[in-house]
PDB file of C-alpha atoms in Angstrom:
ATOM      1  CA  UNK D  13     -22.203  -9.377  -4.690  1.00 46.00           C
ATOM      2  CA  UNK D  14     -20.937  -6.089  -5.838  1.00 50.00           C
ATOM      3  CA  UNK D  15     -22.975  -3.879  -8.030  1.00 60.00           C
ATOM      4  CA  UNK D  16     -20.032  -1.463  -8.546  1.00 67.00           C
ATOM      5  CA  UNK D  17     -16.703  -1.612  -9.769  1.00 82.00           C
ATOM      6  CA  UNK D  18     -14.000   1.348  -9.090  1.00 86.00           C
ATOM      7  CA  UNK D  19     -11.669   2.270 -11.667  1.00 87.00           C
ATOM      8  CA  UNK D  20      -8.771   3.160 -10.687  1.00 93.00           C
ATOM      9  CA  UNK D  21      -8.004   1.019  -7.583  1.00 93.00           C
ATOM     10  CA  UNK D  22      -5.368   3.079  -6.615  1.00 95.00           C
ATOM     11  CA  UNK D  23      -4.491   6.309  -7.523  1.00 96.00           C
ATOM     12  CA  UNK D  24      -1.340   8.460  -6.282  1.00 97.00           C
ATOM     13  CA  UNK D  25      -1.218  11.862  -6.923  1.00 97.00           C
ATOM     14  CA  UNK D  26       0.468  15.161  -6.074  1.00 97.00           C
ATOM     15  CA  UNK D  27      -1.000  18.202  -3.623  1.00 97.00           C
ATOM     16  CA  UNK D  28      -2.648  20.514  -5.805  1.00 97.00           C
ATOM     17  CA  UNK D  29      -3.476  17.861  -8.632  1.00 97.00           C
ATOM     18  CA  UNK D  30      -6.972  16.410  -9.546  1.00 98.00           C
ATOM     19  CA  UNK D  31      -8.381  13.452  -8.720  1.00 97.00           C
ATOM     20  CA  UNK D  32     -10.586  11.263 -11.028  1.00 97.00           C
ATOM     21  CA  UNK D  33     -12.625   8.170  -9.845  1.00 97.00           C
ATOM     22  CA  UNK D  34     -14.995   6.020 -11.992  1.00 96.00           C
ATOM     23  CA  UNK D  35     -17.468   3.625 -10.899  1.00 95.00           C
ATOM     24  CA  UNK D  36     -19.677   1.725 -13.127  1.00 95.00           C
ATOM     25  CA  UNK D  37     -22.491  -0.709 -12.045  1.00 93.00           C
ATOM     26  CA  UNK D  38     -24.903  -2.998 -13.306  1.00 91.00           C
ATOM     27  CA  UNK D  39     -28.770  -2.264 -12.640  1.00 88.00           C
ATOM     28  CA  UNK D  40     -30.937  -0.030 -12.673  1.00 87.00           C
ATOM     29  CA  UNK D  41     -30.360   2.505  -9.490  1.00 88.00           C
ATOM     30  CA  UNK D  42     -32.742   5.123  -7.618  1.00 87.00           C
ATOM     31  CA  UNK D  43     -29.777   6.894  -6.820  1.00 90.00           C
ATOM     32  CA  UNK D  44     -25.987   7.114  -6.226  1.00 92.00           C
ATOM     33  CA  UNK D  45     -23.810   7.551  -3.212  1.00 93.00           C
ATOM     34  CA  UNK D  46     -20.161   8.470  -3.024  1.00 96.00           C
ATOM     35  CA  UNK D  47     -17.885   7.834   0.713  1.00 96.00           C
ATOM     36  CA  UNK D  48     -14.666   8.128   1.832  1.00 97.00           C
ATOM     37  CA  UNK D  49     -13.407   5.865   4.718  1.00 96.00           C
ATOM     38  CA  UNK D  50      -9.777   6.575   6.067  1.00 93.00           C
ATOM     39  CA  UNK D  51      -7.616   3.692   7.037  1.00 84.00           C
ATOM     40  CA  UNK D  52     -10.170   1.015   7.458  1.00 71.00           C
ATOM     41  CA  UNK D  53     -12.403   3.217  10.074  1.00 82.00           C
ATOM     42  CA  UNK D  54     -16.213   4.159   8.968  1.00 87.00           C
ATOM     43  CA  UNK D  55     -17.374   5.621   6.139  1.00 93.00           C
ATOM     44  CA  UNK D  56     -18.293   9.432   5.699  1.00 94.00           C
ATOM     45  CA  UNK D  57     -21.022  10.243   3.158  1.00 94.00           C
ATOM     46  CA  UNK D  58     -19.365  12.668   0.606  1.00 96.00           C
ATOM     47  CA  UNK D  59     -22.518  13.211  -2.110  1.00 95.00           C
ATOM     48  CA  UNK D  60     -25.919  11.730  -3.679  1.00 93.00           C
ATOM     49  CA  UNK D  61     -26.699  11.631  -6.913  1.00 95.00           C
ATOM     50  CA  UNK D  62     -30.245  10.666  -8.145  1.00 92.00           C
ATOM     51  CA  UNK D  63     -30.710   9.014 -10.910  1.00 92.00           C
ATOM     52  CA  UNK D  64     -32.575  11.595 -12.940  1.00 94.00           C
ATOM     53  CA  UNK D  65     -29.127  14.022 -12.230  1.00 96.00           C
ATOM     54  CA  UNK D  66     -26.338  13.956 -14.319  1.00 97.00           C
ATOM     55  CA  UNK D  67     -23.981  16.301 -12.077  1.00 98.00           C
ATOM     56  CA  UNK D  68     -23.609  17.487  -9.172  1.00 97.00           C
ATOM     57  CA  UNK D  69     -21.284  19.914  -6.990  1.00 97.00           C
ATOM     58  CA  UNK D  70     -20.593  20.181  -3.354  1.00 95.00           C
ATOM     59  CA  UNK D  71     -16.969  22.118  -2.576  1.00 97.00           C
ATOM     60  CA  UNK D  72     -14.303  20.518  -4.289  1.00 97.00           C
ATOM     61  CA  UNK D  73     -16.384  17.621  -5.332  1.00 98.00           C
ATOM     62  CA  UNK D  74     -18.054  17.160  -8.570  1.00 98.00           C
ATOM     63  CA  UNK D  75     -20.247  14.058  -9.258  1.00 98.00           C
ATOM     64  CA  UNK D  76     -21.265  12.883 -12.491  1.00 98.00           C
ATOM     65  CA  UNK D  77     -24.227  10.175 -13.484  1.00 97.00           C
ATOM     66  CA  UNK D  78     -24.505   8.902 -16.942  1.00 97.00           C
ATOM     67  CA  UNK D  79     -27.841   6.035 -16.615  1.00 95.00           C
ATOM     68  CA  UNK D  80     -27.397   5.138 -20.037  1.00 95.00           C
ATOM     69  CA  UNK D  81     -23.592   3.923 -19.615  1.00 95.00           C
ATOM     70  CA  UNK D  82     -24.369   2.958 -15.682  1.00 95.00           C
ATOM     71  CA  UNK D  83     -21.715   4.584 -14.790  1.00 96.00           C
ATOM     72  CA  UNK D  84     -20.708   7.747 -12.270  1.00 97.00           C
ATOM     73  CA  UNK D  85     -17.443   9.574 -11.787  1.00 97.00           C
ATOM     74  CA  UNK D  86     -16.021  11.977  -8.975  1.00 98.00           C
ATOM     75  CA  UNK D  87     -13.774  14.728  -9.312  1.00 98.00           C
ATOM     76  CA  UNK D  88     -11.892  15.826  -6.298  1.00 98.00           C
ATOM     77  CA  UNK D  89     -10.350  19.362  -6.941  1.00 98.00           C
ATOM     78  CA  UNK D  90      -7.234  20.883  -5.825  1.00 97.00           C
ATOM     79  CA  UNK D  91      -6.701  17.880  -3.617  1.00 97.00           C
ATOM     80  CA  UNK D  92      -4.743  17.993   0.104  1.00 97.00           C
ATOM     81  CA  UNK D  93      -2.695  15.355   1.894  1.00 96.00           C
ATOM     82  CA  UNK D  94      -5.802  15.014   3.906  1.00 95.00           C
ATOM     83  CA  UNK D  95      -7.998  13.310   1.498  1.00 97.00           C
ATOM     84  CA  UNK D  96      -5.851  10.344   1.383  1.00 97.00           C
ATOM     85  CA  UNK D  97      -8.599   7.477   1.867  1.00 97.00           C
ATOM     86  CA  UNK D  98     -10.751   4.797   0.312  1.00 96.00           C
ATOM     87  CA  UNK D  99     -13.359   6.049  -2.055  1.00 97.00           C
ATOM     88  CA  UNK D 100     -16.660   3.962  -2.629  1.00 96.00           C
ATOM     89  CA  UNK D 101     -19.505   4.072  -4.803  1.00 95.00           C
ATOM     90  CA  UNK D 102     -22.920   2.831  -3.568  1.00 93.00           C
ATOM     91  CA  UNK D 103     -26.135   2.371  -5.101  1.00 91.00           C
ATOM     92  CA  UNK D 104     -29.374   2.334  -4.369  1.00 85.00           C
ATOM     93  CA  UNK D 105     -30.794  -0.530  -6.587  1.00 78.00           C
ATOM     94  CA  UNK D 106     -34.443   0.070  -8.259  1.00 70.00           C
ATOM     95  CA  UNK D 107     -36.497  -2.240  -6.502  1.00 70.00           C
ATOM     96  CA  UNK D 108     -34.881  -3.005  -3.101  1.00 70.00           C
ATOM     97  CA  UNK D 109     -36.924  -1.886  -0.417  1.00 68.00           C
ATOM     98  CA  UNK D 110     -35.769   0.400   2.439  1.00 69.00           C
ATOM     99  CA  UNK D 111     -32.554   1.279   2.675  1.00 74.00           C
ATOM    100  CA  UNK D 112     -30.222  -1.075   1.443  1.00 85.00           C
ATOM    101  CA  UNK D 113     -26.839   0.054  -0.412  1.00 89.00           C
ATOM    102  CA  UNK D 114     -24.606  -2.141  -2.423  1.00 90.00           C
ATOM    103  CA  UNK D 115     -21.317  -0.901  -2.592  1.00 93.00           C
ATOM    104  CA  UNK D 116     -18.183  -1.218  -5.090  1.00 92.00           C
ATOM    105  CA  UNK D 117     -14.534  -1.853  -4.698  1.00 92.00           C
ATOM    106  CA  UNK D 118     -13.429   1.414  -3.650  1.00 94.00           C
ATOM    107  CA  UNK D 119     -10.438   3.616  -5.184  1.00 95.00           C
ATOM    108  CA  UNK D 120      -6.940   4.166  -2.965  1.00 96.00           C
ATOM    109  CA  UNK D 121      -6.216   7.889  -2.835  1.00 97.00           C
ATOM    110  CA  UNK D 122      -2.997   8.642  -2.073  1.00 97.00           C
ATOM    111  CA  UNK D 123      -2.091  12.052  -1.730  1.00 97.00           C
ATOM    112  CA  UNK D 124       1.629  13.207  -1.416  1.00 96.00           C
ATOM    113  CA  UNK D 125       2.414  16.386   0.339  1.00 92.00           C
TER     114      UNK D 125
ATOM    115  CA  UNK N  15     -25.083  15.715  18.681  1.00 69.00           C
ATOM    116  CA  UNK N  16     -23.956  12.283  19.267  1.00 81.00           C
ATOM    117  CA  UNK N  17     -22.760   9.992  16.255  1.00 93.00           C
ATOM    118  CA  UNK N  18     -23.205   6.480  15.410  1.00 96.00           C
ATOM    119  CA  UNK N  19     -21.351   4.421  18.297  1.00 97.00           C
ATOM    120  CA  UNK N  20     -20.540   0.871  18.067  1.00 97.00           C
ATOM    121  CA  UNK N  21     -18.759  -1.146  20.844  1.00 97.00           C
ATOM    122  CA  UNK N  22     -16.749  -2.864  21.406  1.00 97.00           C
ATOM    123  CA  UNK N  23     -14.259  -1.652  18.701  1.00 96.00           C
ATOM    124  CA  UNK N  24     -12.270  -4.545  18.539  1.00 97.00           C
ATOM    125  CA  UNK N  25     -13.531  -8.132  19.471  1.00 96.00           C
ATOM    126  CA  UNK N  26     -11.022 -11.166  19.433  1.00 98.00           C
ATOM    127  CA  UNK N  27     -12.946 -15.023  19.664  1.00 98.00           C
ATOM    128  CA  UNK N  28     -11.776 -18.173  18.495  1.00 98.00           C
ATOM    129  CA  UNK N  29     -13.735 -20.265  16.257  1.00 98.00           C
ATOM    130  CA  UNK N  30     -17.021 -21.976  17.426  1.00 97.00           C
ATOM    131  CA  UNK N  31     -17.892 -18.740  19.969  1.00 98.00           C
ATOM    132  CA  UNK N  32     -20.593 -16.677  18.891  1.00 98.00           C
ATOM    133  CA  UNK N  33     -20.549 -12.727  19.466  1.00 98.00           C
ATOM    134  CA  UNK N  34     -22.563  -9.567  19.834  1.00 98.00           C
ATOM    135  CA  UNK N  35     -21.881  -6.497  18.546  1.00 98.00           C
ATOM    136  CA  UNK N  36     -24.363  -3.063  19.287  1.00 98.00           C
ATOM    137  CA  UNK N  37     -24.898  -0.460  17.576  1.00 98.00           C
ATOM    138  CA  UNK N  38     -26.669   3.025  19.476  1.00 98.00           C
ATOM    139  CA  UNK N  39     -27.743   5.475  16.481  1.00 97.00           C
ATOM    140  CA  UNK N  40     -27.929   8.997  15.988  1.00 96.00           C
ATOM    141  CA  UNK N  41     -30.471  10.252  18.111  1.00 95.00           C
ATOM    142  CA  UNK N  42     -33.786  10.079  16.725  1.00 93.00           C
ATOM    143  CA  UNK N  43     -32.966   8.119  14.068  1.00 93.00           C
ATOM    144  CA  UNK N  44     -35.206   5.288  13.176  1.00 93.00           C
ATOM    145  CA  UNK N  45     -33.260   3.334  10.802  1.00 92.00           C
ATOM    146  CA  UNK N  46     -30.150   0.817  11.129  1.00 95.00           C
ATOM    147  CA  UNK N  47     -27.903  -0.898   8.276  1.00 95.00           C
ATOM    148  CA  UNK N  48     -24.982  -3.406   9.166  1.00 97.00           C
ATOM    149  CA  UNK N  49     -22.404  -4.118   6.835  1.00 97.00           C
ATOM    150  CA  UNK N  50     -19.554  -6.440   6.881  1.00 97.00           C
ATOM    151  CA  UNK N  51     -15.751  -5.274   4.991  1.00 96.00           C
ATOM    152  CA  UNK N  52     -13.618  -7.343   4.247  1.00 95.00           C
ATOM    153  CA  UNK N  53     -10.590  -7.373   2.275  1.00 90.00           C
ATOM    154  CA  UNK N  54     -11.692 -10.245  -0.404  1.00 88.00           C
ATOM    155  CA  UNK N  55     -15.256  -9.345  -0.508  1.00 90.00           C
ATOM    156  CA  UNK N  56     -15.642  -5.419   0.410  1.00 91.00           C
ATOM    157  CA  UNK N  57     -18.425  -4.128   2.038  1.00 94.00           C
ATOM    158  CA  UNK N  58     -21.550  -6.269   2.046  1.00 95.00           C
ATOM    159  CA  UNK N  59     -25.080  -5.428   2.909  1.00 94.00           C
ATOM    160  CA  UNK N  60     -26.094  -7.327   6.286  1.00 96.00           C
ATOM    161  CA  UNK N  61     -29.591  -5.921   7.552  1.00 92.00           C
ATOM    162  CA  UNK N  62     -31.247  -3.296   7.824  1.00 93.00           C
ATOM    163  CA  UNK N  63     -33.685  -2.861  10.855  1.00 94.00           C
ATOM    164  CA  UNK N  64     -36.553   0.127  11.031  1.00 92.00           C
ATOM    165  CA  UNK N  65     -38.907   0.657  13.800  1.00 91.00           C
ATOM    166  CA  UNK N  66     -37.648  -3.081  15.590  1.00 94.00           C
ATOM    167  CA  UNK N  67     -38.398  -4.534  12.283  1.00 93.00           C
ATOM    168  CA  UNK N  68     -36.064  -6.226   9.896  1.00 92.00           C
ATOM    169  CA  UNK N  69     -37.007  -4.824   6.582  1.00 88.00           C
ATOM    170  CA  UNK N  70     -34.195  -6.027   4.089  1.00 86.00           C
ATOM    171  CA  UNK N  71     -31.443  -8.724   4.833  1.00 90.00           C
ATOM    172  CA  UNK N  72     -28.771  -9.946   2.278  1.00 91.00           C
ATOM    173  CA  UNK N  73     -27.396 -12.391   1.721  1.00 91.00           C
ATOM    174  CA  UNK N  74     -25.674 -14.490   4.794  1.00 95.00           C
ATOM    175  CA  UNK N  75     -25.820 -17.359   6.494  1.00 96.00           C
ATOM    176  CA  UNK N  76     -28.368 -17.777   9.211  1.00 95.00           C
ATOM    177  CA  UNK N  77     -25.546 -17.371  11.567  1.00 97.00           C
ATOM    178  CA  UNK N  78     -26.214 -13.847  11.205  1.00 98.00           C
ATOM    179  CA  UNK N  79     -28.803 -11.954  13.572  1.00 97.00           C
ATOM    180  CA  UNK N  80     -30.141  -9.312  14.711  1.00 97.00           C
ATOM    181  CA  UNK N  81     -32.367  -6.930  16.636  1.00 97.00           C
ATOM    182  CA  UNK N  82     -33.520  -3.869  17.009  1.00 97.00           C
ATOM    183  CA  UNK N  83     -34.994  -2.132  20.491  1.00 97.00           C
ATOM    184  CA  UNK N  84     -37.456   0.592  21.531  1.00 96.00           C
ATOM    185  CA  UNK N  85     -34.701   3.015  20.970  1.00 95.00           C
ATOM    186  CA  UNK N  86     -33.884   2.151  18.192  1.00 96.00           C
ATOM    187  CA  UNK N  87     -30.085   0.720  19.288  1.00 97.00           C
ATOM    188  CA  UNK N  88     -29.306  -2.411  17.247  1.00 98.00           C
ATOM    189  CA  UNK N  89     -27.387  -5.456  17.701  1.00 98.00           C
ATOM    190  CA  UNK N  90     -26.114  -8.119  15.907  1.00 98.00           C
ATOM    191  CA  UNK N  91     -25.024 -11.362  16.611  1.00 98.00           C
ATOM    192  CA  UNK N  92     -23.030 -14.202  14.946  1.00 98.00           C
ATOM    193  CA  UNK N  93     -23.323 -17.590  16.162  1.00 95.00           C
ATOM    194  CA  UNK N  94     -20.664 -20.613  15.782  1.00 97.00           C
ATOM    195  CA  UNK N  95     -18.240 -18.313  14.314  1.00 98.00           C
ATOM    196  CA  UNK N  96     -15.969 -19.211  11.646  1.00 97.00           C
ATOM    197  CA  UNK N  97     -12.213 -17.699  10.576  1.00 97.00           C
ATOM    198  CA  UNK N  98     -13.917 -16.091   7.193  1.00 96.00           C
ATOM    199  CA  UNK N  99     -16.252 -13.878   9.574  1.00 97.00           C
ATOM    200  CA  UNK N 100     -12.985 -11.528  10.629  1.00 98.00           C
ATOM    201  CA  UNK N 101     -14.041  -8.355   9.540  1.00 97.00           C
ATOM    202  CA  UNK N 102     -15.065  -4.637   9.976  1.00 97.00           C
ATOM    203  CA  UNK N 103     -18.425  -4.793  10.926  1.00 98.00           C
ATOM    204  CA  UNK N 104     -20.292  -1.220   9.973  1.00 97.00           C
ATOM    205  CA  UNK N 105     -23.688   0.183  11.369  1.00 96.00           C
ATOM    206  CA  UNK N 106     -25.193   2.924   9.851  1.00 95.00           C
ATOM    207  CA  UNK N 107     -28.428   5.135  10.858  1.00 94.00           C
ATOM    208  CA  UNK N 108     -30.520   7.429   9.094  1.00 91.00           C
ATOM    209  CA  UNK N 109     -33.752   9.377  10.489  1.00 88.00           C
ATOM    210  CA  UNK N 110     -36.467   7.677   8.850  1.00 77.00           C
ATOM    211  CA  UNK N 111     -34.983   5.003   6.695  1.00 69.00           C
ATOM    212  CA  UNK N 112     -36.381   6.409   3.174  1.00 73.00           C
ATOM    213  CA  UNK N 113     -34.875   6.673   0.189  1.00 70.00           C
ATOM    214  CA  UNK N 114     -32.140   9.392  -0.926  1.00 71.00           C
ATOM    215  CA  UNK N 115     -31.696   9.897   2.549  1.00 79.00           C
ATOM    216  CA  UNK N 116     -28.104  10.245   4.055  1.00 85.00           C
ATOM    217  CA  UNK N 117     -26.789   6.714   5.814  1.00 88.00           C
ATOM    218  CA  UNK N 118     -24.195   8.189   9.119  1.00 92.00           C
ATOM    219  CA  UNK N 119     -21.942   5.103   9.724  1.00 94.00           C
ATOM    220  CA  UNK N 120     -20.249   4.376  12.926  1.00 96.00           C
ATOM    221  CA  UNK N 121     -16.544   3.798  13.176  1.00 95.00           C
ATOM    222  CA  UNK N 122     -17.514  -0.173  13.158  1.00 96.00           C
ATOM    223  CA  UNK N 123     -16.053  -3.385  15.233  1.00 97.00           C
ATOM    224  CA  UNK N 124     -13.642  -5.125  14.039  1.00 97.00           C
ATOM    225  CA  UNK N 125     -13.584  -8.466  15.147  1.00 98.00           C
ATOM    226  CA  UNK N 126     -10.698 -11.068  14.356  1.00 98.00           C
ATOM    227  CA  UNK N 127     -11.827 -14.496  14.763  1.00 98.00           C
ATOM    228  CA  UNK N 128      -8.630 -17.137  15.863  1.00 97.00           C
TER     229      UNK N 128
END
């Protein structure tokens, strides 16, 4: 089952523009992950968030956490044709042993030139 | 230094077959996930293998294998397959399988099942 959900699912936006992604879950998390996959080929780890974080930065990415609402948002900056992809959320549930990541829906970027 | 490789990359079987996929991680990396994406169910949590040991598995149907060897390349296997198991099937590594520690995903099989 999924322990995220993505809001948008799709988002289209201009070069230059911002991009806003929201991802909300449903237990209690050791941390939070954010990928991108492009056109249905692996995914590339963007950012992690622990749990005791409430934002992070890395480039043009900005990650927030907010445990009380279980939910986490990322901010792409200035964005380029080339970050059209699929965005996912994935947490690390409290309790789960090892690695084991539980992903949600995933957002549609589209970015037009 | 090498990423995650997976082979094949594409697979095509007809129902009742079984298959193996492999998975050779990142050198020196101990640790191996599988997931399975779909388009109805998104990307679900196989198994996760760590030293030739399966430490977490989720929820599928006994169908669903795997192993891990001595160098830490993984496989999986799906027996008596069925249409519903068409998918991109993911394999990620990370160094020593611990917490807050980056997963590196391969660029997956996908595997269509006729």
């Amino acid at each position: 089952s999924q322990q995220g959900e993505e809001d948008p699912q799709a988002l289209s936006i201009q070069e230059g523009e911002n991009a806003t992604m929201n991802c909300s879950y449903k237990t209690s998390i050791n941390n939070l992950q954010w990928y991108r996959q492009n056109s249905g080929r692996g995914l590339v780890h963007l950012i992690l968030i622990r749990s005791n974080e409430r934002e992070k930065h890395s480039g043009r990415l900005r990650v927030t956490l907010d445990t009380s609402k279980k939910s986490s948002s990322l901010l792409i900056t200035a964005s380029r044709a080339a970050d059209t992809a699929s965005y996912f959320c994935a947490t690390d549930v409290l309790g789960n042993a090892g690695n084991m990541l539980t992903f949600g829906g995933g957002t549609r970027l589209m970015v037009k030139p | 230094k090498a990423g995650v490789t997976q082979t094949p990359r594409y697979l095509i079987k007809t129902r009742g077959q079984q298959v193996t996929l492999s998975c050779s991680p990142i050198s020196g990396h101990r640790s191996v996930s599988w997931y399975q994406q779909t388009p109805g169910q998104g990307l679900q949590f196989l198994f996760e293998y760590f030293s030739e040991t399966q430490r977490n598995k989720g929820n599928f149907p006994g169908r669903f294998s795997g192993r891990q060897f001595s160098n830490s390349r993984s496989e999986m296997n799906v027996s008596t397959l069925e249409l519903g198991d068409s998918a991109l099937y993911l394999c990620a590594s990370s160094l020593a399988g611990v917490r807050q520690e980056t997963q590196y995903f391969g660029p997956g099989t996908r595997l269509l099942v006729l």
